[in-house]
Coordinates of C-alpha atoms and ligand atoms in Angstrom, one line a residue:
M5 CA 0.0 0.0 0.0
Q6 CA 1.4 3.4 -1.0
I7 CA 1.3 5.9 1.8
T8 CA 2.2 9.6 1.8
L9 CA 3.8 11.1 4.9
S10 CA 4.3 14.9 5.4
N11 CA 7.9 16.1 5.1
R12 CA 8.2 16.4 8.9
L13 CA 6.9 12.9 9.5
A14 CA 9.1 11.4 6.7
A15 CA 12.2 13.0 8.3
L16 CA 11.2 11.7 11.8
V17 CA 10.7 8.2 10.4
H18 CA 14.0 8.4 8.6
D19 CA 15.9 9.5 11.7
S20 CA 14.2 6.9 14.0
V21 CA 15.0 4.1 11.6
E22 CA 18.6 5.2 11.4
V23 CA 18.8 5.1 15.2
L24 CA 17.3 1.6 15.2
E25 CA 19.7 0.4 12.5
R26 CA 22.7 1.9 14.2
V27 CA 21.9 0.4 17.6
A28 CA 21.3 -3.0 16.1
R29 CA 24.6 -2.7 14.3
E30 CA 26.7 -1.4 17.2
H31 CA 25.3 -3.3 20.1
G32 CA 24.9 -7.0 20.9
R33 CA 21.4 -7.9 22.0
V34 CA 18.9 -5.1 21.7
V35 CA 15.4 -5.4 23.1
Y36 CA 12.3 -3.2 23.0
A37 CA 10.1 -3.1 26.1
N38 CA 6.7 -2.8 24.4
S39 CA 4.0 -1.2 26.7
L40 CA 1.3 -1.5 24.0
G41 CA 0.6 2.2 24.2
V42 CA 0.3 4.4 21.1
E43 CA 4.1 5.1 20.9
S44 CA 4.6 1.3 21.0
V45 CA 2.5 0.8 18.0
V46 CA 4.8 3.2 16.0
L47 CA 7.9 1.5 17.3
T48 CA 6.5 -2.0 16.6
D49 CA 5.9 -0.9 13.1
L50 CA 9.3 0.7 12.6
I51 CA 11.1 -2.3 14.2
W52 CA 9.2 -5.1 12.5
T53 CA 9.3 -3.3 9.1
H54 CA 12.9 -2.0 9.1
E55 CA 15.0 -3.7 11.8
P56 CA 13.4 -7.0 12.9
S57 CA 16.6 -8.2 14.5
I58 CA 15.6 -6.2 17.5
G59 CA 13.6 -8.4 19.9
I60 CA 10.3 -7.1 21.1
F61 CA 8.8 -8.2 24.4
T62 CA 5.9 -7.1 26.5
I63 CA 4.8 -7.8 30.1
D64 CA 1.4 -9.3 30.8
T65 CA 0.9 -8.3 34.5
G66 CA -2.2 -10.5 34.7
R67 CA -4.3 -7.4 35.2
L68 CA -4.3 -5.9 31.7
H69 CA -7.4 -4.6 30.0
E70 CA -8.8 -7.1 27.5
E71 CA -8.4 -4.3 24.8
T72 CA -4.6 -4.4 25.4
R73 CA -4.5 -8.1 24.8
E74 CA -6.6 -7.6 21.7
L75 CA -4.0 -5.1 20.4
L76 CA -1.2 -7.5 21.0
E77 CA -3.0 -10.1 19.0
R78 CA -3.8 -7.6 16.2
L79 CA -0.1 -6.6 16.0
E80 CA 1.0 -10.2 15.8
R81 CA -1.5 -10.9 13.1
R82 CA -0.6 -7.9 11.0
Y83 CA 3.2 -8.6 11.0
Q84 CA 2.9 -12.4 11.2
R85 CA 5.4 -12.3 14.1
R86 CA 5.2 -13.2 17.8
M87 CA 6.0 -10.8 20.6
E88 CA 7.7 -12.4 23.6
V89 CA 5.4 -12.1 26.6
F90 CA 6.8 -12.2 30.1
H91 CA 4.6 -12.9 33.2
P92 CA 5.0 -12.4 36.9
D93 CA 6.6 -15.3 38.9
G94 CA 3.6 -17.5 39.7
A95 CA 4.8 -18.5 43.2
A96 CA 5.5 -14.9 44.2
L97 CA 2.1 -13.8 42.8
D98 CA 0.3 -16.5 44.8
R99 CA 2.1 -15.5 48.0
W100 CA 1.4 -11.8 47.5
I101 CA -2.3 -12.4 46.9
R102 CA -2.6 -14.9 49.8
E103 CA -0.9 -12.4 52.2
N104 CA -2.5 -9.2 51.1
G105 CA -5.6 -9.8 49.0
I106 CA -6.3 -9.5 45.3
N107 CA -6.7 -5.7 45.2
A108 CA -4.5 -4.7 48.1
F109 CA -2.7 -2.1 45.9
Y110 CA -5.5 0.3 46.8
E111 CA -4.7 0.1 50.5
S112 CA -1.2 1.8 50.6
E113 CA 1.5 3.1 48.4
G114 CA 3.8 0.4 49.8
L115 CA 1.5 -2.4 48.7
R116 CA 0.9 -0.7 45.4
R117 CA 4.6 -0.5 44.8
S118 CA 5.2 -4.1 45.8
C119 CA 2.5 -5.1 43.3
C120 CA 4.2 -3.2 40.5
E121 CA 7.6 -4.6 41.6
M122 CA 6.2 -8.2 41.4
R123 CA 4.0 -7.8 38.3
K124 CA 6.2 -5.5 36.2
L125 CA 9.7 -4.9 37.5
E126 CA 10.7 -8.5 38.2
P127 CA 9.5 -9.8 34.8
F128 CA 11.2 -6.7 33.2
S129 CA 14.5 -7.6 34.9
R130 CA 14.3 -11.1 33.4
A131 CA 13.4 -9.8 30.0
I132 CA 16.4 -7.5 29.7
A133 CA 18.9 -9.9 31.3
G134 CA 21.9 -10.2 28.9
A135 CA 20.8 -7.2 26.7
D136 CA 23.2 -4.4 25.8
A137 CA 20.5 -1.9 25.0
W138 CA 16.8 -1.4 25.5
I139 CA 14.5 0.8 23.4
T140 CA 11.8 3.0 24.9
G141 CA 9.0 5.1 23.5
V142 CA 10.1 8.2 25.5
R143 CA 9.4 11.5 23.8
R144 CA 11.0 14.8 24.7
E145 CA 7.7 16.7 25.2
Q146 CA 6.4 14.2 27.8
S147 CA 8.1 15.7 30.9
A148 CA 10.8 18.1 32.1
E149 CA 13.2 15.1 32.7
R150 CA 12.6 13.7 29.3
A151 CA 13.1 17.1 27.7
Q152 CA 16.7 16.9 28.8
G153 CA 17.5 13.4 27.5
E154 CA 19.7 12.2 24.6
V155 CA 18.6 9.7 22.0
I156 CA 21.1 7.1 23.3
E157 CA 22.2 7.3 26.9
W158 CA 23.8 5.0 29.4
D159 CA 21.1 3.8 31.8
E160 CA 22.7 3.5 35.3
R161 CA 19.7 1.8 36.8
Y162 CA 19.8 -1.2 34.5
A163 CA 23.4 -1.0 33.4
L164 CA 22.7 -1.0 29.7
W165 CA 22.1 1.6 27.0
Q166 CA 18.7 3.2 26.8
V167 CA 17.6 4.2 23.2
R168 CA 14.8 6.7 22.5
P169 CA 14.1 6.6 18.7
L170 CA 11.0 8.7 19.2
L171 CA 12.6 11.4 21.3
E172 CA 11.8 14.3 18.9
W173 CA 8.3 13.1 18.0
R174 CA 5.3 15.1 19.2
E175 CA 2.1 13.5 20.2
Q176 CA 0.5 14.7 16.9
D177 CA 3.3 13.0 14.9
V178 CA 2.6 9.7 16.6
W179 CA -1.1 9.9 15.8
D180 CA -0.4 11.1 12.2
Y181 CA 1.8 8.1 11.7
V182 CA -0.7 5.7 13.2
H183 CA -3.4 7.0 10.9
A184 CA -1.3 7.3 7.8
R185 CA -0.1 3.6 8.2
R186 CA -3.5 2.5 9.4
L187 CA -1.9 0.8 12.4
P188 CA -4.0 -0.9 15.0
Y189 CA -4.1 0.8 18.4
N190 CA -5.7 0.3 21.7
S191 CA -9.4 1.2 21.5
L192 CA -9.3 2.6 25.0
H193 CA -7.4 5.6 23.6
D194 CA -10.7 6.6 21.9
K195 CA -12.5 6.4 25.3
G196 CA -10.4 8.9 27.2
Y197 CA -7.4 6.8 28.1
P198 CA -4.2 8.6 26.9
S199 CA -2.0 6.4 29.2
I200 CA -2.9 2.7 29.7
G201 CA -1.6 0.4 32.4
C202 CA -3.3 -2.3 34.4
A203 CA -7.1 -2.2 34.4
P204 CA -7.7 -1.6 38.1
C205 CA -5.1 1.2 38.2
T206 CA -6.0 3.1 35.1
R207 CA -9.1 5.3 34.4
A208 CA -10.1 7.7 31.7
V209 CA -9.2 11.4 32.1
A210 CA -11.1 14.5 31.1
A211 CA -10.1 16.6 28.1
G212 CA -7.2 18.9 29.0
E213 CA -6.2 16.9 32.1
D214 CA -2.6 15.6 32.6
P215 CA -2.4 12.4 30.4
R216 CA -1.0 10.6 33.5
A217 CA -3.8 11.7 35.8
G218 CA -5.7 8.4 35.2
R219 CA -2.9 6.2 36.5
W220 CA -3.0 5.4 40.2
W221 CA -5.4 8.3 40.6
W222 CA -6.0 7.6 44.3
E223 CA -2.4 8.5 45.1
N224 CA -0.8 11.9 45.2
A225 CA 0.8 13.0 41.9
E226 CA 4.4 12.6 43.2
S227 CA 4.2 8.8 43.7
R228 CA 2.4 7.9 40.5
E229 CA 5.1 5.8 38.7
C230 CA 5.6 2.0 38.5
G231 CA 9.4 2.4 38.7
L232 CA 10.4 1.3 35.2
Q233 CA 11.2 4.9 34.3
P234 CA 12.3 7.7 36.6
R235 CA 9.5 9.8 38.1
R236 CA 8.0 12.3 35.6
Q237 CA 7.6 16.0 36.5
P238 CA 5.3 17.9 34.1
I239 CA 7.0 20.6 32.1
P240 CA 6.2 23.8 33.9
I241 CA 4.0 26.2 31.9
V242 CA 5.5 29.7 31.9
V243 CA 2.9 32.4 31.8
E244 CA 4.3 35.7 30.5
Q245 CA 3.3 38.6 32.7
P246 CA 2.1 41.8 31.1
R247 CA 5.0 44.3 31.1
R248 CA 4.7 47.4 33.3
A249 CA 5.1 50.8 31.7
G250 CA 8.7 51.9 32.0
C251 CA 10.2 48.4 32.5
Ligands
SF4_315 FE1 -0.4 -4.0 40.4 FE2 -1.7 -1.8 39.6 FE3 1.0 -1.9 39.5 FE4 -0.6 -3.3 37.8 S1 -0.4 -1.1 37.9 S2 1.2 -4.0 38.8 S3 -2.3 -4.0 39.2 S4 -0.3 -1.9 41.3

């Protein structure tokens, strides 16, 4: 199918593919941690179309929305490839639920973090074991910290390179690409979910609200991260004050 991209989008795609090819060439094992959000759809398309040597994995925490699993299946069908799926350790999960209860993450930040640790971080550690670089869908406009980042940076926390092929993409670029390529995406995005995690810990947000406001909404804004990426501070909005006469 012939598709036409705007000059801006074509340039972004060119640069992102170049990054993926360079990383695949220069590093040993490169993996992409696919969150099945909208940036992931773009990266899946770029990797499986242009640099399929990069391994893609995702984590099924056991509490995902059915719409997220449907997206995984649609992506696999479209590209005729399998995404590696990591799950929480079964024994640890049984123990946590027995000791705390199935939905104990609502009770305290500590229990919420221990659930994220067990369902997300531990499988993530297994997934990246032995990798030299991991790819993320981080974009510069998402937060103040992300605005400072480089496309390829040493990641102290995991002791491997972190690669951000979409760093310069704006949200509109992501959606333009998804629509131009007619890529499948999570149907929850059309129902007010800009950021999608586990079903019990994600809800829709109102128009104009912080896209992350629907994640762990019962906690205060500072604690709302699962720990895979450093905490995000929104980019401060600078309101220009009217100038006084004579200044
Ligand atoms: Fe557990 Fe919620 Fe974290 Fe998912 S997002 S791992 S259900 S606390």
